[in-house]
Amino acid sequence: MAAAAARLLLRSVSSKDPVTNIHASLHNSFGVTLLKLFPSCTFKPKTQKRHAAHFTFHPDPVPTKYGSTMKMNLFQSVTSALDNTLSSDPTAVIFGEDVAFGGVFRCTVGLRDKYGKDRVFNTPLCEQGIVGFGIGAAVGGATAIAEIQFADYIFPAFDQIVNEAAKYRYRSGNLYDCGNLTIRAPWGCVGHGSLYHSQSPEAFFAHCPGIKVVVPRGPIQAKGLLLSCIADRNPCIFFEPKILYRAAVEQVPTEPYLIPLSQAEVLQEGSDLTVVAWGTQVGHINGEVAAMAQEKLGVSCEVIDLQTILPWDIETVCKSVVKTGRLLISHEAPVTGGFAAEISSTVQEECFLNLEAPITRVCGYDTPFPHIFEPFYIPDKWKCFDAVKRMINY
């Protein structure tokens, strides 16, 4: 029993995740002490192999309508958008935890040195204060760009976002508004983030009229959509898939450009089944699932990147479902109450007589986001492919 307990303890603390290794040395020393107490135990601790989330990024074609391009990953495209904004708008300010130093994910590198400490500055570790300050700055006429260091920690600011920012225009009868506020936050799983650094909270805010919620699928969309959020006259939440910060590389236009909000993009036309996703999941669907379905099943998938969660593009999605007769929706967030449920309900109401199979959701489970079991939790290409097979054979 003692040996088994020692093995369990060592396994539980062998993670190299930077989020959880703060007490690793203490735990490991305790485990070694246990082994010393039981010299008959021959177990030797081994380095545990980290299981990273499966992900393959497939870049979009090089855009030609926005001028010259440069190779950028996603965090560099975000930096480029922020740089463009600070350069063209003297009222723009960027603030959050560690943004003056470049931020945890390096999205604001060099901006303080270029534009000064009065325009790019650190805040206390207080999300409620960050958003509250942003609301005041936006009401005062500034273009306020707030960073929440992880989307998982946006919840202390929930009241400020939902009860203040979203309702400011309505409660004042359009006399005042904080539409100049944009809130950025790293979002989604990253391969080793576990329960506090992997969440996808977009559905919480999709229930709240008065704000817009946007999630890009890659660097090209990240820059264009972020600039659109900043230019929009409503408060916006811009979730950035953190696993794409370095994994996603595309040729991104260097000059400013806008991608319309609330307009989904049909990435691949098809005739048999509509697949809707956003953020990281678009890479699974467009780059892998659709190709597997065509090759192995002869199924033609129409792939749609929703891009804007609120207000979402009902027309594009329903038009596609009328054509294909089937709908698959995939997101990383838990299935119950996830935004796929809203899409499913709306499509059922609008396209009921066109459906050839039940609408299917491939999502995360109704559990906290796990660490070493992340590969079992995420809605990867194999789960989506199995769903396609079920729907076609229904």
mmCIF file of C-alpha atoms in Angstrom:
data_model
loop_
_atom_site.group_PDB
_atom_site.id
_atom_site.type_symbol
_atom_site.label_atom_id
_atom_site.label_comp_id
_atom_site.label_asym_id
_atom_site.label_seq_id
_atom_site.Cartn_x
_atom_site.Cartn_y
_atom_site.Cartn_z
ATOM 1 C CA MET A 1 0.000 0.000 0.000
ATOM 2 C CA ALA A 2 2.782 2.411 0.899
ATOM 3 C CA ALA A 3 4.606 1.769 -2.376
ATOM 4 C CA ALA A 4 1.405 2.313 -4.322
ATOM 5 C CA ALA A 5 0.830 5.582 -2.494
ATOM 6 C CA ALA A 6 4.339 6.722 -3.339
ATOM 7 C CA ARG A 7 3.850 5.911 -7.017
ATOM 8 C CA LEU A 8 0.559 7.822 -7.092
ATOM 9 C CA LEU A 9 2.127 10.816 -5.419
ATOM 10 C CA LEU A 10 5.049 10.913 -7.819
ATOM 11 C CA ARG A 11 2.776 10.628 -10.836
ATOM 12 C CA SER A 12 0.570 13.440 -9.581
ATOM 13 C CA VAL A 13 3.473 15.870 -9.215
ATOM 14 C CA SER A 14 5.588 14.952 -12.241
ATOM 15 C CA SER A 15 3.965 17.593 -14.436
ATOM 16 C CA LYS A 16 6.263 20.173 -15.977
ATOM 17 C CA ASP A 17 3.419 22.589 -16.592
ATOM 18 C CA PRO A 18 4.653 26.085 -15.620
ATOM 19 C CA VAL A 19 1.193 26.828 -14.266
ATOM 20 C CA THR A 20 1.386 24.039 -11.698
ATOM 21 C CA ASN A 21 5.093 23.541 -10.931
ATOM 22 C CA ILE A 22 5.328 26.250 -8.273
ATOM 23 C CA HIS A 23 5.347 23.638 -5.519
ATOM 24 C CA ALA A 24 6.924 20.855 -7.566
ATOM 25 C CA SER A 25 10.202 20.781 -5.653
ATOM 26 C CA LEU A 26 8.365 20.505 -2.340
ATOM 27 C CA HIS A 27 6.161 17.682 -3.606
ATOM 28 C CA ASN A 28 9.067 15.783 -5.181
ATOM 29 C CA SER A 29 11.150 15.977 -2.023
ATOM 30 C CA PHE A 30 8.192 14.649 -0.058
ATOM 31 C CA GLY A 31 7.836 11.774 -2.518
ATOM 32 C CA VAL A 32 11.540 10.898 -2.204
ATOM 33 C CA THR A 33 11.154 10.936 1.581
ATOM 34 C CA LEU A 34 8.334 8.405 1.288
ATOM 35 C CA LEU A 35 10.539 6.124 -0.789
ATOM 36 C CA LYS A 36 13.305 6.362 1.781
ATOM 37 C CA LEU A 37 10.865 5.304 4.482
ATOM 38 C CA PHE A 38 10.162 2.127 2.494
ATOM 39 C CA PRO A 39 13.550 0.857 1.215
ATOM 40 C CA SER A 40 11.943 -2.277 -0.234
ATOM 41 C CA CYS A 41 10.282 -0.145 -2.880
ATOM 42 C CA THR A 42 12.291 -0.340 -6.112
ATOM 43 C CA PHE A 43 10.211 2.202 -8.028
ATOM 44 C CA LYS A 44 12.340 4.823 -9.761
ATOM 45 C CA PRO A 45 10.646 8.052 -10.773
ATOM 46 C CA LYS A 46 10.604 8.656 -14.524
ATOM 47 C CA THR A 47 10.039 11.849 -16.402
ATOM 48 C CA GLN A 48 6.440 11.883 -17.536
ATOM 49 C CA LYS A 49 5.840 12.611 -21.201
ATOM 50 C CA ARG A 50 3.554 15.557 -21.657
ATOM 51 C CA HIS A 51 0.560 14.936 -23.880
ATOM 52 C CA ALA A 52 -0.036 18.052 -25.952
ATOM 53 C CA ALA A 53 -3.308 18.802 -27.641
ATOM 54 C CA HIS A 54 -3.398 17.657 -31.229
ATOM 55 C CA PHE A 55 -3.307 20.621 -33.553
ATOM 56 C CA THR A 56 -2.136 21.331 -37.090
ATOM 57 C CA PHE A 57 -2.489 24.856 -38.433
ATOM 58 C CA HIS A 58 -3.324 25.296 -42.107
ATOM 59 C CA PRO A 59 -2.610 28.864 -43.299
ATOM 60 C CA ASP A 60 -5.009 30.797 -45.476
ATOM 61 C CA PRO A 61 -3.987 31.932 -48.977
ATOM 62 C CA VAL A 62 -1.969 35.136 -49.068
ATOM 63 C CA PRO A 63 -4.406 38.077 -49.183
ATOM 64 C CA THR A 64 -3.943 40.406 -52.136
ATOM 65 C CA LYS A 65 -6.497 43.175 -51.540
ATOM 66 C CA TYR A 66 -4.836 44.785 -48.522
ATOM 67 C CA GLY A 67 -1.405 45.608 -49.959
ATOM 68 C CA SER A 68 2.019 44.244 -49.061
ATOM 69 C CA THR A 69 2.306 41.396 -46.567
ATOM 70 C CA MET A 70 4.821 40.066 -44.062
ATOM 71 C CA LYS A 71 5.150 36.672 -42.410
ATOM 72 C CA MET A 72 3.678 36.912 -38.921
ATOM 73 C CA ASN A 73 2.433 34.558 -36.276
ATOM 74 C CA LEU A 74 -0.757 35.408 -34.442
ATOM 75 C CA PHE A 75 0.758 37.403 -31.594
ATOM 76 C CA GLN A 76 2.773 39.448 -34.094
ATOM 77 C CA SER A 77 -0.367 40.189 -36.089
ATOM 78 C CA VAL A 78 -2.042 41.407 -32.887
ATOM 79 C CA THR A 79 0.995 43.598 -32.178
ATOM 80 C CA SER A 80 0.778 44.967 -35.710
ATOM 81 C CA ALA A 81 -2.903 45.879 -35.219
ATOM 82 C CA LEU A 82 -2.148 47.607 -31.929
ATOM 83 C CA ASP A 83 0.798 49.428 -33.479
ATOM 84 C CA ASN A 84 -1.413 50.644 -36.352
ATOM 85 C CA THR A 85 -3.995 51.890 -33.846
ATOM 86 C CA LEU A 86 -1.556 53.747 -31.611
ATOM 87 C CA SER A 87 0.028 55.325 -34.675
ATOM 88 C CA SER A 88 -3.213 56.598 -36.205
ATOM 89 C CA ASP A 89 -5.252 57.404 -33.073
ATOM 90 C CA PRO A 90 -3.621 59.750 -30.533
ATOM 91 C CA THR A 91 -6.337 58.929 -27.967
ATOM 92 C CA ALA A 92 -5.605 55.181 -27.994
ATOM 93 C CA VAL A 93 -4.226 53.630 -24.804
ATOM 94 C CA ILE A 94 -3.318 50.022 -24.020
ATOM 95 C CA PHE A 95 -3.291 48.748 -20.446
ATOM 96 C CA GLY A 96 -3.347 45.527 -18.444
ATOM 97 C CA GLU A 97 -1.175 43.239 -16.387
ATOM 98 C CA ASP A 98 2.433 43.318 -17.688
ATOM 99 C CA VAL A 99 1.556 44.876 -21.068
ATOM 100 C CA ALA A 100 4.276 47.482 -20.639
ATOM 101 C CA PHE A 101 6.802 44.624 -20.560
ATOM 102 C CA GLY A 102 5.306 42.991 -23.666
ATOM 103 C CA GLY A 103 2.715 40.804 -21.956
ATOM 104 C CA VAL A 104 2.800 37.117 -21.106
ATOM 105 C CA PHE A 105 2.314 36.194 -24.762
ATOM 106 C CA ARG A 106 4.433 39.087 -26.133
ATOM 107 C CA CYS A 107 1.534 40.825 -27.897
ATOM 108 C CA THR A 108 2.624 44.320 -26.823
ATOM 109 C CA VAL A 109 6.386 43.985 -27.262
ATOM 110 C CA GLY A 110 8.045 47.322 -28.064
ATOM 111 C CA LEU A 111 4.896 49.424 -27.904
ATOM 112 C CA ARG A 112 5.714 51.230 -24.650
ATOM 113 C CA ASP A 113 9.167 52.161 -25.930
ATOM 114 C CA LYS A 114 7.664 53.422 -29.184
ATOM 115 C CA TYR A 115 4.650 55.317 -27.834
ATOM 116 C CA GLY A 116 5.525 56.080 -24.236
ATOM 117 C CA LYS A 117 4.498 54.985 -20.766
ATOM 118 C CA ASP A 118 1.390 57.203 -20.769
ATOM 119 C CA ARG A 119 -0.144 55.223 -23.639
ATOM 120 C CA VAL A 120 1.018 51.666 -22.886
ATOM 121 C CA PHE A 121 1.112 50.920 -19.184
ATOM 122 C CA ASN A 122 0.744 48.245 -16.537
ATOM 123 C CA THR A 123 -2.192 48.001 -14.143
ATOM 124 C CA PRO A 124 -2.617 46.345 -10.743
ATOM 125 C CA LEU A 125 -3.562 42.659 -10.744
ATOM 126 C CA CYS A 126 -7.257 43.465 -10.635
ATOM 127 C CA GLU A 127 -9.446 42.524 -13.578
ATOM 128 C CA GLN A 128 -12.432 44.432 -12.232
ATOM 129 C CA GLY A 129 -10.246 47.517 -11.988
ATOM 130 C CA ILE A 130 -8.832 47.029 -15.493
ATOM 131 C CA VAL A 131 -12.263 46.935 -17.114
ATOM 132 C CA GLY A 132 -13.644 49.644 -14.825
ATOM 133 C CA PHE A 133 -10.770 51.924 -15.829
ATOM 134 C CA GLY A 134 -11.376 51.035 -19.477
ATOM 135 C CA ILE A 135 -15.046 52.007 -19.220
ATOM 136 C CA GLY A 136 -14.127 55.370 -17.709
ATOM 137 C CA ALA A 137 -11.449 56.013 -20.319
ATOM 138 C CA ALA A 138 -13.820 55.133 -23.164
ATOM 139 C CA VAL A 139 -16.612 57.324 -21.760
ATOM 140 C CA GLY A 140 -14.065 60.121 -21.519
ATOM 141 C CA GLY A 141 -13.309 59.857 -25.237
ATOM 142 C CA ALA A 142 -10.222 57.637 -25.338
ATOM 143 C CA THR A 143 -9.856 54.520 -27.455
ATOM 144 C CA ALA A 144 -9.380 52.066 -24.594
ATOM 145 C CA ILE A 145 -7.773 48.669 -25.254
ATOM 146 C CA ALA A 146 -7.685 46.501 -22.138
ATOM 147 C CA GLU A 147 -5.883 43.174 -21.839
ATOM 148 C CA ILE A 148 -7.062 40.464 -19.481
ATOM 149 C CA GLN A 149 -4.030 38.222 -19.116
ATOM 150 C CA PHE A 150 -6.035 34.993 -19.524
ATOM 151 C CA ALA A 151 -9.692 34.625 -20.511
ATOM 152 C CA ASP A 152 -10.026 32.338 -17.485
ATOM 153 C CA TYR A 153 -9.528 35.384 -15.246
ATOM 154 C CA ILE A 154 -12.077 37.616 -16.916
ATOM 155 C CA PHE A 155 -14.741 36.589 -14.398
ATOM 156 C CA PRO A 156 -13.781 39.094 -11.661
ATOM 157 C CA ALA A 157 -14.609 41.731 -14.301
ATOM 158 C CA PHE A 158 -17.896 40.079 -15.255
ATOM 159 C CA ASP A 159 -20.024 42.627 -13.436
ATOM 160 C CA GLN A 160 -18.184 45.548 -15.023
ATOM 161 C CA ILE A 161 -18.594 44.062 -18.502
ATOM 162 C CA VAL A 162 -22.187 42.822 -18.251
ATOM 163 C CA ASN A 163 -23.769 45.393 -15.925
ATOM 164 C CA GLU A 164 -21.769 48.481 -16.832
ATOM 165 C CA ALA A 165 -20.076 48.367 -20.247
ATOM 166 C CA ALA A 166 -22.845 46.501 -22.071
ATOM 167 C CA LYS A 167 -25.651 48.651 -20.608
ATOM 168 C CA TYR A 168 -24.008 52.071 -20.553
ATOM 169 C CA ARG A 169 -25.579 53.346 -23.782
ATOM 170 C CA TYR A 170 -29.004 51.878 -23.011
ATOM 171 C CA ARG A 171 -29.312 53.206 -19.474
ATOM 172 C CA SER A 172 -28.344 56.746 -20.540
ATOM 173 C CA GLY A 173 -30.735 56.851 -23.482
ATOM 174 C CA ASN A 174 -27.767 57.090 -25.874
ATOM 175 C CA LEU A 175 -26.453 60.231 -24.177
ATOM 176 C CA TYR A 176 -23.281 58.380 -23.175
ATOM 177 C CA ASP A 177 -21.566 55.189 -24.213
ATOM 178 C CA CYS A 178 -18.317 53.280 -23.794
ATOM 179 C CA GLY A 179 -18.224 51.946 -27.335
ATOM 180 C CA ASN A 180 -14.524 52.803 -27.592
ATOM 181 C CA LEU A 181 -13.677 49.925 -25.256
ATOM 182 C CA THR A 182 -12.053 46.731 -26.569
ATOM 183 C CA ILE A 183 -11.123 43.911 -24.197
ATOM 184 C CA ARG A 184 -8.508 41.407 -25.399
ATOM 185 C CA ALA A 185 -7.943 38.043 -23.723
ATOM 186 C CA PRO A 186 -5.995 34.840 -24.556
ATOM 187 C CA TRP A 187 -8.558 32.062 -24.941
ATOM 188 C CA GLY A 188 -8.891 28.290 -25.350
ATOM 189 C CA CYS A 189 -6.665 25.306 -24.710
ATOM 190 C CA VAL A 190 -2.924 25.374 -25.255
ATOM 191 C CA GLY A 191 -1.774 21.804 -24.583
ATOM 192 C CA HIS A 192 -0.782 22.216 -20.940
ATOM 193 C CA GLY A 193 -2.978 24.940 -19.451
ATOM 194 C CA SER A 194 -5.189 22.722 -17.310
ATOM 195 C CA LEU A 195 -8.286 23.992 -15.543
ATOM 196 C CA TYR A 196 -7.252 27.629 -15.015
ATOM 197 C CA HIS A 197 -5.596 28.437 -18.355
ATOM 198 C CA SER A 198 -7.636 26.584 -20.993
ATOM 199 C CA GLN A 199 -11.210 27.801 -20.759
ATOM 200 C CA SER A 200 -13.399 29.176 -23.546
ATOM 201 C CA PRO A 201 -15.928 31.525 -21.891
ATOM 202 C CA GLU A 202 -17.511 33.060 -24.995
ATOM 203 C CA ALA A 203 -20.976 31.675 -24.213
ATOM 204 C CA PHE A 204 -21.121 33.571 -20.901
ATOM 205 C CA PHE A 205 -20.994 36.864 -22.782
ATOM 206 C CA ALA A 206 -23.168 35.764 -25.712
ATOM 207 C CA HIS A 207 -26.138 36.057 -23.346
ATOM 208 C CA CYS A 208 -25.533 39.781 -22.871
ATOM 209 C CA PRO A 209 -26.906 42.340 -25.364
ATOM 210 C CA GLY A 210 -24.784 45.451 -25.782
ATOM 211 C CA ILE A 211 -21.368 43.881 -26.393
ATOM 212 C CA LYS A 212 -19.780 42.092 -29.326
ATOM 213 C CA VAL A 213 -17.755 38.883 -28.963
ATOM 214 C CA VAL A 214 -15.193 37.917 -31.604
ATOM 215 C CA VAL A 215 -12.805 34.955 -32.039
ATOM 216 C CA PRO A 216 -10.303 34.799 -34.957
ATOM 217 C CA ARG A 217 -8.993 31.600 -36.545
ATOM 218 C CA GLY A 218 -5.530 32.831 -37.579
ATOM 219 C CA PRO A 219 -3.180 35.806 -37.927
ATOM 220 C CA ILE A 220 -4.861 37.385 -40.978
ATOM 221 C CA GLN A 221 -8.265 37.373 -39.297
ATOM 222 C CA ALA A 222 -6.775 38.382 -35.935
ATOM 223 C CA LYS A 223 -5.436 41.680 -37.250
ATOM 224 C CA GLY A 224 -8.458 42.585 -39.394
ATOM 225 C CA LEU A 225 -11.034 41.599 -36.786
ATOM 226 C CA LEU A 226 -9.170 43.277 -33.921
ATOM 227 C CA LEU A 227 -8.975 46.536 -35.885
ATOM 228 C CA SER A 228 -12.703 46.216 -36.587
ATOM 229 C CA CYS A 229 -13.398 45.727 -32.861
ATOM 230 C CA ILE A 230 -11.351 48.810 -32.022
ATOM 231 C CA ALA A 231 -13.158 50.852 -34.690
ATOM 232 C CA ASP A 232 -16.615 49.560 -33.725
ATOM 233 C CA ARG A 233 -18.830 51.874 -31.677
ATOM 234 C CA ASN A 234 -19.804 49.129 -29.252
ATOM 235 C CA PRO A 235 -17.725 47.541 -26.479
ATOM 236 C CA CYS A 236 -16.086 44.391 -27.851
ATOM 237 C CA ILE A 237 -14.477 41.312 -26.344
ATOM 238 C CA PHE A 238 -11.746 39.873 -28.544
ATOM 239 C CA PHE A 239 -10.705 36.323 -27.620
ATOM 240 C CA GLU A 240 -7.335 35.224 -29.034
ATOM 241 C CA PRO A 241 -6.690 31.453 -29.325
ATOM 242 C CA LYS A 242 -3.517 31.166 -27.295
ATOM 243 C CA ILE A 243 -2.312 27.937 -28.911
ATOM 244 C CA LEU A 244 -2.175 29.850 -32.200
ATOM 245 C CA TYR A 245 0.036 32.663 -30.906
ATOM 246 C CA ARG A 246 3.109 30.862 -32.218
ATOM 247 C CA ALA A 247 1.681 27.827 -34.010
ATOM 248 C CA ALA A 248 -0.174 29.896 -36.618
ATOM 249 C CA VAL A 249 1.927 31.704 -39.232
ATOM 250 C CA GLU A 250 0.556 33.490 -42.292
ATOM 251 C CA GLN A 251 1.387 36.319 -44.667
ATOM 252 C CA VAL A 252 -0.341 39.245 -42.965
ATOM 253 C CA PRO A 253 -0.846 42.696 -44.527
ATOM 254 C CA THR A 254 1.322 45.314 -42.851
ATOM 255 C CA GLU A 255 -1.125 48.200 -43.402
ATOM 256 C CA PRO A 256 -4.403 48.527 -41.465
ATOM 257 C CA TYR A 257 -7.443 46.704 -42.843
ATOM 258 C CA LEU A 258 -10.886 45.765 -41.530
ATOM 259 C CA ILE A 259 -12.744 42.448 -41.625
ATOM 260 C CA PRO A 260 -16.483 42.996 -41.036
ATOM 261 C CA LEU A 261 -17.899 41.876 -37.705
ATOM 262 C CA SER A 262 -20.993 39.655 -37.493
ATOM 263 C CA GLN A 263 -20.191 38.187 -40.877
ATOM 264 C CA ALA A 264 -19.302 34.494 -41.041
ATOM 265 C CA GLU A 265 -16.908 33.287 -43.732
ATOM 266 C CA VAL A 266 -17.558 30.243 -45.904
ATOM 267 C CA LEU A 267 -14.107 28.691 -46.185
ATOM 268 C CA GLN A 268 -15.118 25.719 -48.294
ATOM 269 C CA GLU A 269 -18.322 25.161 -50.200
ATOM 270 C CA GLY A 270 -19.993 21.758 -49.990
ATOM 271 C CA SER A 271 -23.239 19.958 -50.669
ATOM 272 C CA ASP A 272 -23.687 17.222 -48.045
ATOM 273 C CA LEU A 273 -23.031 18.711 -44.614
ATOM 274 C CA THR A 274 -22.441 22.120 -43.002
ATOM 275 C CA VAL A 275 -19.769 22.410 -40.327
ATOM 276 C CA VAL A 276 -19.605 25.543 -38.141
ATOM 277 C CA ALA A 277 -16.691 26.373 -35.849
ATOM 278 C CA TRP A 278 -14.606 29.300 -34.608
ATOM 279 C CA GLY A 279 -11.104 29.895 -33.336
ATOM 280 C CA THR A 280 -8.820 26.869 -33.106
ATOM 281 C CA GLN A 281 -11.557 24.428 -34.109
ATOM 282 C CA VAL A 282 -11.658 25.913 -37.594
ATOM 283 C CA GLY A 283 -8.184 24.476 -38.168
ATOM 284 C CA HIS A 284 -9.376 20.977 -37.253
ATOM 285 C CA ILE A 285 -12.434 21.220 -39.462
ATOM 286 C CA ASN A 286 -11.175 23.035 -42.521
ATOM 287 C CA GLY A 287 -7.728 21.510 -42.689
ATOM 288 C CA GLU A 288 -8.451 17.941 -41.630
ATOM 289 C CA VAL A 289 -12.048 16.837 -41.052
ATOM 290 C CA ALA A 290 -13.404 18.114 -44.369
ATOM 291 C CA ALA A 291 -10.571 16.468 -46.274
ATOM 292 C CA MET A 292 -11.001 13.152 -44.417
ATOM 293 C CA ALA A 293 -14.751 13.197 -45.038
ATOM 294 C CA GLN A 294 -14.221 13.750 -48.752
ATOM 295 C CA GLU A 295 -11.473 11.142 -49.083
ATOM 296 C CA LYS A 296 -12.863 8.352 -46.914
ATOM 297 C CA LEU A 297 -16.619 8.895 -47.158
ATOM 298 C CA GLY A 298 -17.132 10.873 -50.334
ATOM 299 C CA VAL A 299 -18.877 13.532 -48.232
ATOM 300 C CA SER A 300 -18.737 17.162 -49.348
ATOM 301 C CA CYS A 301 -18.527 19.485 -46.316
ATOM 302 C CA GLU A 302 -19.310 23.179 -46.328
ATOM 303 C CA VAL A 303 -17.050 24.783 -43.713
ATOM 304 C CA ILE A 304 -18.036 28.045 -42.008
ATOM 305 C CA ASP A 305 -15.913 30.129 -39.658
ATOM 306 C CA LEU A 306 -18.419 31.997 -37.497
ATOM 307 C CA GLN A 307 -15.805 34.621 -36.442
ATOM 308 C CA THR A 308 -18.282 36.776 -34.474
ATOM 309 C CA ILE A 309 -20.122 35.011 -31.663
ATOM 310 C CA LEU A 310 -22.375 37.954 -30.822
ATOM 311 C CA PRO A 311 -24.196 39.091 -32.902
ATOM 312 C CA TRP A 312 -23.702 35.993 -35.060
ATOM 313 C CA ASP A 313 -24.401 35.551 -38.757
ATOM 314 C CA ILE A 314 -27.661 33.597 -38.787
ATOM 315 C CA GLU A 315 -28.271 34.165 -42.492
ATOM 316 C CA THR A 316 -25.041 32.574 -43.731
ATOM 317 C CA VAL A 317 -25.397 29.516 -41.507
ATOM 318 C CA CYS A 318 -29.078 28.911 -42.309
ATOM 319 C CA LYS A 319 -28.524 29.407 -46.029
ATOM 320 C CA SER A 320 -25.863 26.702 -45.916
ATOM 321 C CA VAL A 321 -28.020 24.272 -43.920
ATOM 322 C CA VAL A 322 -30.905 24.702 -46.358
ATOM 323 C CA LYS A 323 -28.490 23.578 -49.073
ATOM 324 C CA THR A 324 -26.825 20.657 -47.260
ATOM 325 C CA GLY A 325 -29.578 19.437 -44.906
ATOM 326 C CA ARG A 326 -27.120 18.663 -42.087
ATOM 327 C CA LEU A 327 -25.313 20.735 -39.446
ATOM 328 C CA LEU A 328 -22.328 19.907 -37.240
ATOM 329 C CA ILE A 329 -21.110 22.489 -34.705
ATOM 330 C CA SER A 330 -17.846 22.159 -32.809
ATOM 331 C CA HIS A 331 -16.269 24.208 -30.009
ATOM 332 C CA GLU A 332 -13.881 23.621 -27.110
ATOM 333 C CA ALA A 333 -16.182 24.920 -24.366
ATOM 334 C CA PRO A 334 -18.411 22.484 -22.439
ATOM 335 C CA VAL A 335 -21.392 21.236 -24.399
ATOM 336 C CA THR A 336 -24.140 22.253 -21.955
ATOM 337 C CA GLY A 337 -24.993 25.896 -22.498
ATOM 338 C CA GLY A 338 -22.199 26.301 -25.036
ATOM 339 C CA PHE A 339 -22.838 28.613 -27.965
ATOM 340 C CA ALA A 340 -23.423 25.597 -30.213
ATOM 341 C CA ALA A 341 -26.734 25.163 -28.378
ATOM 342 C CA GLU A 342 -27.891 28.616 -29.512
ATOM 343 C CA ILE A 343 -26.895 27.911 -33.117
ATOM 344 C CA SER A 344 -28.612 24.533 -32.991
ATOM 345 C CA SER A 345 -31.832 25.985 -31.625
ATOM 346 C CA THR A 346 -31.957 28.790 -34.177
ATOM 347 C CA VAL A 347 -31.237 26.508 -37.126
ATOM 348 C CA GLN A 348 -33.877 24.031 -35.930
ATOM 349 C CA GLU A 349 -36.433 26.826 -35.827
ATOM 350 C CA GLU A 350 -35.469 28.273 -39.205
ATOM 351 C CA CYS A 351 -34.551 25.151 -41.201
ATOM 352 C CA PHE A 352 -36.533 22.301 -39.641
ATOM 353 C CA LEU A 353 -38.066 21.047 -42.906
ATOM 354 C CA ASN A 354 -34.656 21.066 -44.602
ATOM 355 C CA LEU A 355 -32.877 18.872 -42.054
ATOM 356 C CA GLU A 356 -31.936 15.338 -43.078
ATOM 357 C CA ALA A 357 -30.386 14.406 -39.723
ATOM 358 C CA PRO A 358 -30.371 15.732 -36.145
ATOM 359 C CA ILE A 359 -28.060 18.676 -35.581
ATOM 360 C CA THR A 360 -24.885 17.423 -33.908
ATOM 361 C CA ARG A 361 -22.594 19.160 -31.411
ATOM 362 C CA VAL A 362 -18.985 18.051 -30.876
ATOM 363 C CA CYS A 363 -17.751 20.011 -27.875
ATOM 364 C CA GLY A 364 -15.877 19.789 -24.610
ATOM 365 C CA TYR A 365 -17.279 17.785 -21.730
ATOM 366 C CA ASP A 366 -19.181 19.118 -18.725
ATOM 367 C CA THR A 367 -16.143 18.912 -16.465
ATOM 368 C CA PRO A 368 -13.344 21.258 -15.476
ATOM 369 C CA PHE A 369 -10.675 21.350 -18.166
ATOM 370 C CA PRO A 370 -8.188 18.557 -17.373
ATOM 371 C CA HIS A 371 -4.411 18.569 -17.581
ATOM 372 C CA ILE A 372 -2.955 15.233 -18.675
ATOM 373 C CA PHE A 373 -6.337 14.169 -20.059
ATOM 374 C CA GLU A 374 -6.634 17.161 -22.372
ATOM 375 C CA PRO A 375 -6.297 14.972 -25.515
ATOM 376 C CA PHE A 376 -9.408 13.076 -24.386
ATOM 377 C CA TYR A 377 -11.310 16.264 -23.617
ATOM 378 C CA ILE A 378 -10.848 18.401 -26.705
ATOM 379 C CA PRO A 379 -13.147 17.941 -29.724
ATOM 380 C CA ASP A 380 -10.421 16.826 -32.116
ATOM 381 C CA LYS A 381 -10.624 15.778 -35.755
ATOM 382 C CA TRP A 382 -11.422 12.149 -34.902
ATOM 383 C CA LYS A 383 -14.479 13.046 -32.829
ATOM 384 C CA CYS A 384 -15.677 15.378 -35.551
ATOM 385 C CA PHE A 385 -15.067 12.749 -38.244
ATOM 386 C CA ASP A 386 -17.064 10.170 -36.272
ATOM 387 C CA ALA A 387 -19.891 12.683 -36.018
ATOM 388 C CA VAL A 388 -19.832 13.190 -39.779
ATOM 389 C CA LYS A 389 -20.148 9.426 -40.309
ATOM 390 C CA ARG A 390 -23.102 9.185 -37.936
ATOM 391 C CA MET A 391 -24.903 12.054 -39.595
ATOM 392 C CA ILE A 392 -24.411 10.758 -43.124
ATOM 393 C CA ASN A 393 -25.598 7.288 -42.118
ATOM 394 C CA TYR A 394 -28.592 8.538 -40.139
#
